CSV table of C-alpha atoms in Angstrom, one decimal:
chain,number,residue,atom,x,y,z
A,227,UNK,CA,-2.5,-42.4,-61.2
A,228,UNK,CA,0.0,-45.2,-61.4
A,229,UNK,CA,-0.3,-47.4,-64.5
A,230,UNK,CA,-0.3,-50.8,-62.8
A,231,UNK,CA,-0.3,-52.6,-66.2
A,232,UNK,CA,3.0,-50.9,-67.0
A,233,UNK,CA,4.2,-51.6,-63.5
A,234,UNK,CA,3.6,-55.3,-63.9
A,235,UNK,CA,5.0,-55.4,-67.4
A,236,UNK,CA,8.3,-57.2,-66.5
A,237,UNK,CA,8.8,-60.8,-65.5
A,238,UNK,CA,8.5,-61.6,-61.8
A,239,UNK,CA,11.6,-61.6,-59.7
A,240,UNK,CA,12.9,-64.8,-58.3
A,241,UNK,CA,13.9,-64.0,-54.8
A,242,UNK,CA,15.6,-67.2,-54.1
A,243,UNK,CA,18.8,-66.1,-55.6
A,244,UNK,CA,20.8,-63.6,-53.5
A,245,UNK,CA,23.5,-61.2,-54.6
A,246,UNK,CA,27.0,-62.6,-54.4
A,247,UNK,CA,30.3,-61.2,-54.9
A,248,UNK,CA,30.6,-62.9,-58.2
A,249,UNK,CA,27.5,-61.3,-59.5
A,250,UNK,CA,27.8,-59.7,-63.0
A,251,UNK,CA,26.4,-56.6,-61.2
A,252,UNK,CA,29.6,-56.0,-59.4
A,253,UNK,CA,30.5,-52.3,-59.5
A,254,UNK,CA,30.0,-49.1,-57.6
A,255,UNK,CA,27.0,-49.6,-55.4
A,256,UNK,CA,24.8,-47.0,-53.7
A,257,UNK,CA,23.1,-47.8,-50.4
A,258,UNK,CA,20.1,-45.6,-49.7
A,259,UNK,CA,19.0,-44.5,-46.3
A,260,UNK,CA,16.2,-46.5,-44.6
A,261,UNK,CA,13.5,-44.0,-45.7
A,262,UNK,CA,14.1,-41.1,-47.7
A,263,UNK,CA,13.0,-41.4,-55.3
A,264,UNK,CA,12.5,-45.2,-57.9
A,265,UNK,CA,9.6,-46.1,-60.0
A,266,UNK,CA,8.6,-49.8,-60.4
A,267,UNK,CA,9.3,-49.8,-64.1
A,268,UNK,CA,6.6,-47.2,-64.6
A,269,UNK,CA,8.6,-45.4,-67.2
A,270,UNK,CA,6.5,-44.5,-70.3
A,271,UNK,CA,8.0,-45.4,-73.6
A,272,UNK,CA,9.6,-42.3,-75.2
A,273,UNK,CA,6.8,-40.3,-76.7
A,274,UNK,CA,7.0,-40.1,-80.5
A,275,UNK,CA,7.2,-36.5,-81.6
A,276,UNK,CA,4.1,-35.5,-83.6
A,277,UNK,CA,4.4,-36.0,-87.3
A,278,UNK,CA,4.4,-32.3,-87.9
A,279,UNK,CA,7.4,-31.9,-85.6
A,280,UNK,CA,9.4,-34.6,-87.4
A,281,UNK,CA,8.6,-33.1,-90.7
A,282,UNK,CA,9.6,-29.6,-89.6
A,283,UNK,CA,13.0,-30.9,-88.3
A,284,UNK,CA,13.7,-32.9,-91.4
A,285,UNK,CA,12.9,-29.9,-93.6
A,286,UNK,CA,15.6,-28.1,-91.7
A,287,UNK,CA,18.1,-30.9,-92.1
A,288,UNK,CA,17.5,-30.9,-95.9
A,289,UNK,CA,18.4,-27.3,-96.2
A,290,UNK,CA,21.7,-27.6,-94.4
A,291,UNK,CA,25.1,-28.3,-95.9
A,292,UNK,CA,25.7,-31.1,-93.3
A,293,UNK,CA,24.9,-34.7,-94.0
A,294,UNK,CA,22.0,-36.5,-92.2
A,295,UNK,CA,24.5,-38.6,-90.3
A,296,UNK,CA,26.3,-35.5,-89.0
A,297,UNK,CA,23.0,-33.9,-88.1
A,298,UNK,CA,21.8,-37.0,-86.3
A,299,UNK,CA,24.9,-37.0,-84.1
A,300,UNK,CA,24.5,-33.3,-83.3
A,301,UNK,CA,20.9,-33.8,-82.5
A,302,UNK,CA,21.9,-36.3,-79.8
A,303,UNK,CA,23.6,-33.6,-77.9
A,304,UNK,CA,20.2,-32.9,-76.4
A,305,UNK,CA,18.1,-35.3,-74.3
A,306,UNK,CA,15.1,-36.8,-76.1
A,307,UNK,CA,12.8,-34.9,-73.8
A,308,UNK,CA,14.4,-31.6,-74.6
A,309,UNK,CA,14.3,-32.4,-78.4
A,310,UNK,CA,10.6,-33.2,-78.1
A,311,UNK,CA,9.8,-29.9,-76.3
A,312,UNK,CA,11.9,-27.8,-78.7
A,313,UNK,CA,10.2,-29.5,-81.7
A,314,UNK,CA,6.7,-28.7,-80.3
A,315,UNK,CA,7.7,-25.0,-79.7
A,316,UNK,CA,9.3,-24.8,-83.1
A,317,UNK,CA,6.2,-26.0,-84.9
A,318,UNK,CA,4.2,-23.3,-83.2
A,319,UNK,CA,6.7,-20.7,-84.4
A,320,UNK,CA,6.8,-22.1,-87.9
A,321,UNK,CA,3.0,-21.9,-88.1
A,322,UNK,CA,3.0,-18.3,-86.9
A,323,UNK,CA,5.7,-17.4,-89.5
A,324,UNK,CA,3.8,-19.0,-92.3
A,325,UNK,CA,0.6,-17.1,-91.4
A,326,UNK,CA,2.5,-13.8,-91.4
A,327,UNK,CA,4.7,-14.5,-94.5
A,328,UNK,CA,8.0,-15.0,-92.7
A,329,UNK,CA,10.8,-17.5,-93.2
A,330,UNK,CA,11.1,-19.3,-89.8
A,331,UNK,CA,14.8,-20.0,-90.4
A,332,UNK,CA,15.8,-16.6,-91.6
A,333,UNK,CA,13.3,-14.1,-90.2
A,334,UNK,CA,14.5,-10.9,-88.5
A,335,UNK,CA,14.9,-10.5,-84.7
A,336,UNK,CA,12.0,-8.0,-84.8
A,337,UNK,CA,9.8,-10.7,-86.2
A,338,UNK,CA,10.8,-13.1,-83.5
A,339,UNK,CA,10.1,-10.5,-80.8
A,340,UNK,CA,6.7,-9.9,-82.3
A,341,UNK,CA,6.0,-13.6,-82.0
A,342,UNK,CA,7.2,-13.6,-78.4
A,343,UNK,CA,5.0,-10.6,-77.6
A,344,UNK,CA,2.0,-12.4,-78.9
A,345,UNK,CA,2.7,-15.5,-76.9
A,346,UNK,CA,3.2,-13.3,-73.8
A,347,UNK,CA,-0.1,-11.6,-74.5
A,348,UNK,CA,-1.7,-15.0,-74.6
A,349,UNK,CA,-0.8,-15.6,-71.0
A,350,UNK,CA,2.5,-17.4,-71.7
A,351,UNK,CA,4.8,-17.0,-68.6
A,352,UNK,CA,8.5,-15.8,-68.9
A,353,UNK,CA,9.7,-19.3,-68.3
A,354,UNK,CA,7.7,-20.5,-71.4
A,355,UNK,CA,9.0,-17.7,-73.5
A,356,UNK,CA,12.5,-18.8,-72.6
A,357,UNK,CA,11.8,-22.2,-73.9
A,358,UNK,CA,10.5,-20.7,-77.2
A,359,UNK,CA,13.7,-18.7,-77.5
A,360,UNK,CA,15.8,-21.8,-76.9
A,361,UNK,CA,13.8,-23.7,-79.5
A,362,UNK,CA,14.1,-20.9,-82.1
A,363,UNK,CA,17.8,-20.6,-81.4
A,364,UNK,CA,18.3,-24.3,-82.1
A,365,UNK,CA,16.8,-24.1,-85.6
A,366,UNK,CA,17.1,-20.4,-86.7
A,367,UNK,CA,20.1,-19.1,-88.6
A,368,UNK,CA,22.6,-17.1,-86.6
A,369,UNK,CA,22.3,-13.3,-86.5
A,370,UNK,CA,25.5,-11.4,-86.8
A,371,UNK,CA,27.4,-14.6,-85.9
A,372,UNK,CA,25.4,-15.3,-82.8
A,373,UNK,CA,22.4,-17.4,-82.0
A,374,UNK,CA,19.0,-15.7,-81.5
A,375,UNK,CA,19.1,-16.5,-77.8
A,376,UNK,CA,22.3,-14.4,-77.4
A,377,UNK,CA,20.9,-11.3,-79.2
A,378,UNK,CA,20.8,-8.3,-76.9
A,379,UNK,CA,17.2,-7.3,-77.8
A,380,UNK,CA,15.9,-10.8,-77.1
A,381,UNK,CA,17.7,-11.0,-73.7
A,382,UNK,CA,16.3,-7.5,-72.8
A,383,UNK,CA,12.8,-8.7,-73.8
A,384,UNK,CA,13.0,-11.6,-71.6
A,385,UNK,CA,14.2,-9.5,-68.7
A,386,UNK,CA,11.3,-7.2,-69.3
A,387,UNK,CA,8.8,-10.1,-69.4
A,388,UNK,CA,10.1,-11.3,-66.0
A,389,UNK,CA,9.5,-7.8,-64.6
A,390,UNK,CA,6.1,-7.5,-66.0
A,391,UNK,CA,5.2,-11.1,-64.9
A,392,UNK,CA,7.2,-11.9,-61.9
A,393,UNK,CA,7.1,-15.6,-60.7
A,394,UNK,CA,4.0,-16.5,-58.8
A,395,UNK,CA,4.3,-17.6,-55.2
A,396,UNK,CA,3.4,-21.3,-54.8
A,397,UNK,CA,-0.3,-21.9,-54.1
A,398,UNK,CA,0.1,-25.4,-52.9
A,399,UNK,CA,1.7,-25.7,-49.4
A,400,UNK,CA,4.7,-27.9,-49.1
A,401,UNK,CA,3.9,-31.5,-48.4
A,402,UNK,CA,4.5,-33.0,-44.9
A,403,UNK,CA,6.6,-36.2,-45.3
A,404,UNK,CA,5.9,-37.3,-41.8
A,405,UNK,CA,2.1,-37.0,-42.5
A,406,UNK,CA,2.5,-39.0,-45.8
A,407,UNK,CA,4.5,-41.8,-44.1
A,408,UNK,CA,2.0,-41.9,-41.3
A,409,UNK,CA,-0.9,-42.3,-43.9
A,410,UNK,CA,1.1,-45.1,-45.7
A,411,UNK,CA,1.2,-47.1,-42.4
A,412,UNK,CA,-2.6,-47.1,-42.2
A,413,UNK,CA,-5.4,-48.4,-44.2
A,414,UNK,CA,-6.1,-48.3,-47.2
A,415,UNK,CA,-2.3,-49.0,-47.6
A,416,UNK,CA,-2.1,-51.7,-44.9
A,417,UNK,CA,-2.1,-54.6,-44.4
A,418,UNK,CA,0.0,-55.3,-47.6
A,419,UNK,CA,-1.5,-58.8,-48.0
A,420,UNK,CA,-5.0,-57.5,-48.3
A,421,UNK,CA,-4.8,-54.0,-49.8
A,422,UNK,CA,-5.9,-53.4,-53.4
A,423,UNK,CA,-3.2,-53.5,-56.2
A,424,UNK,CA,-3.7,-49.8,-56.9
A,425,UNK,CA,-2.9,-48.9,-53.3
A,426,UNK,CA,0.0,-51.3,-53.2
A,427,UNK,CA,1.4,-49.8,-56.3
A,428,UNK,CA,1.2,-46.3,-55.0
A,429,UNK,CA,2.8,-47.4,-51.7
A,430,UNK,CA,5.7,-49.4,-53.2
A,431,UNK,CA,6.4,-46.7,-55.8
A,432,UNK,CA,6.5,-43.9,-53.3
A,433,UNK,CA,8.5,-45.8,-50.7
A,434,UNK,CA,11.1,-46.8,-53.4
A,435,UNK,CA,11.2,-43.2,-54.6
A,436,UNK,CA,11.9,-41.9,-51.2
A,437,UNK,CA,14.5,-44.5,-50.3
A,438,UNK,CA,16.5,-44.3,-53.5
A,439,UNK,CA,16.6,-40.5,-53.7
A,440,UNK,CA,17.0,-40.4,-57.4
A,441,UNK,CA,16.0,-38.0,-60.2
A,442,UNK,CA,12.8,-38.7,-62.1
A,443,UNK,CA,14.7,-39.8,-65.1
A,444,UNK,CA,16.8,-42.2,-63.0
A,445,UNK,CA,13.7,-43.6,-61.4
A,446,UNK,CA,12.1,-44.3,-64.8
A,447,UNK,CA,15.2,-46.5,-65.6
A,448,UNK,CA,14.4,-48.9,-62.8
A,449,UNK,CA,12.5,-52.2,-63.6
A,450,UNK,CA,11.3,-55.3,-62.0
A,451,UNK,CA,13.0,-57.4,-64.7
A,452,UNK,CA,15.5,-59.9,-63.2
A,453,UNK,CA,18.3,-58.3,-65.0
A,454,UNK,CA,17.6,-55.1,-63.1
A,455,UNK,CA,16.4,-56.2,-59.6
A,456,UNK,CA,17.4,-58.9,-57.3
A,457,UNK,CA,16.5,-59.6,-53.7
A,458,UNK,CA,19.0,-60.7,-51.1
A,459,UNK,CA,18.7,-63.9,-49.0
A,460,UNK,CA,15.5,-63.8,-47.0
A,461,UNK,CA,14.5,-60.5,-48.7
A,462,UNK,CA,17.1,-58.8,-46.5
A,463,UNK,CA,17.7,-56.2,-49.2
A,464,UNK,CA,17.0,-55.3,-52.8
A,465,UNK,CA,19.5,-54.4,-55.4
A,466,UNK,CA,18.3,-52.2,-58.3
A,467,UNK,CA,20.2,-51.5,-61.6
A,468,UNK,CA,19.2,-49.2,-64.5
A,469,UNK,CA,17.8,-50.8,-67.5
A,470,UNK,CA,20.2,-51.6,-70.3
A,471,UNK,CA,20.6,-48.7,-72.7
A,472,UNK,CA,19.4,-46.1,-70.3
A,473,UNK,CA,20.7,-42.6,-71.2
A,474,UNK,CA,20.2,-40.1,-68.5
A,475,UNK,CA,19.2,-36.5,-69.3
A,476,UNK,CA,22.3,-35.3,-67.6
A,477,UNK,CA,25.3,-37.3,-68.9
A,478,UNK,CA,27.3,-36.3,-65.8
A,479,UNK,CA,25.1,-38.4,-63.5
A,480,UNK,CA,26.9,-41.4,-62.0
A,481,UNK,CA,23.7,-43.4,-61.7
A,482,UNK,CA,24.2,-44.7,-65.3
A,483,UNK,CA,26.8,-47.2,-64.1
A,484,UNK,CA,25.8,-47.7,-60.5
A,485,UNK,CA,23.4,-49.9,-58.6
A,486,UNK,CA,21.2,-49.1,-55.6
A,487,UNK,CA,21.1,-51.4,-52.6
A,488,UNK,CA,18.3,-50.9,-50.1
A,489,UNK,CA,18.2,-52.8,-46.8
A,490,UNK,CA,15.0,-54.2,-45.4
A,491,UNK,CA,13.6,-53.1,-42.1
A,492,UNK,CA,14.4,-56.1,-39.9
A,493,UNK,CA,12.4,-56.9,-36.7
A,494,UNK,CA,15.3,-55.5,-34.7
A,495,UNK,CA,15.2,-52.2,-36.6
A,496,UNK,CA,11.4,-52.1,-36.5
A,497,UNK,CA,11.5,-52.3,-32.7
A,498,UNK,CA,14.0,-49.5,-32.4
A,499,UNK,CA,12.7,-46.1,-31.8
A,500,UNK,CA,15.5,-44.7,-34.2
A,501,UNK,CA,14.1,-46.7,-37.2
A,502,UNK,CA,10.8,-46.5,-39.0
A,503,UNK,CA,8.2,-49.3,-38.6
A,504,UNK,CA,8.3,-52.2,-41.1
A,505,UNK,CA,5.1,-51.0,-42.7
A,506,UNK,CA,7.2,-48.3,-44.3
A,507,UNK,CA,9.9,-50.8,-45.6
A,508,UNK,CA,10.4,-50.3,-49.3
A,509,UNK,CA,11.8,-53.8,-49.7
A,510,UNK,CA,8.7,-55.3,-48.1
A,511,UNK,CA,6.4,-53.3,-50.2
A,512,UNK,CA,8.3,-54.2,-53.3
A,513,UNK,CA,8.2,-57.9,-52.4
A,514,UNK,CA,4.4,-57.7,-52.0
A,515,UNK,CA,4.0,-55.8,-55.3
A,516,UNK,CA,6.0,-58.4,-57.2
A,517,UNK,CA,4.1,-61.3,-55.8
A,518,UNK,CA,0.7,-59.5,-56.3
A,519,UNK,CA,1.4,-58.6,-59.9
A,520,UNK,CA,2.7,-62.0,-60.9
A,521,UNK,CA,-0.6,-62.8,-62.7
A,522,UNK,CA,0.0,-60.0,-65.2
A,523,UNK,CA,3.0,-61.8,-66.6
């Protein structure tokens, strides 16, 4: 469920000021299609890695010949979410090694394969085993000059696991966007002036996500803060900018330095058969959400 308290965390946007050419936001802009991914500042704060994970990583740092500053820089090569996932998997491996009398950093490849086999026997899927291998490779000493993940036996084990446990066909049918949009244009998501905040939050979030067509990480960088969102004159459009300090998981994404401009569905567009009805306008839904959530600020 959408956390509406998080959604309403930022200050309300003043829609009286439009976007001008002299705006400090000047830069490469993206204009999304009328309807087709942005969260309303619903990004959770980065999860703190469990204490055991932090301790495990620090133990590794202390055993290396590199300084803490160098290790910190190297660590930033991976996205925070990836580091968090690797740390969790590494702690599982460390616990297994300690129970079996192995050194997690310097154990043999056969020990690692035994660990992977036990995880596979406990219903771990090949995709999960691959994450374990990546995590172990990140912390384990090299074997014959190569990382654990490049060892021939490890790769053959993963291939065998995929043959024994092929990917399962999807059990959930693909969602029908037309059906979803049709539902959003009816109660309990209409009329915007009278729907509950929960339904309004759902609708505004989904429409903004569809209209901006962004990755989940990029959507989490959006905010209703006035530094990140401004409405055009008469709410004719909305311009969204990533929050300051946003670091995308993929450093090659251009969204880090871009803004998104979404046009509103004008009455003329709403009357056209080629355009969606205004009840599906992300700008209108966002305006209604900002007004409705003002009492949270």
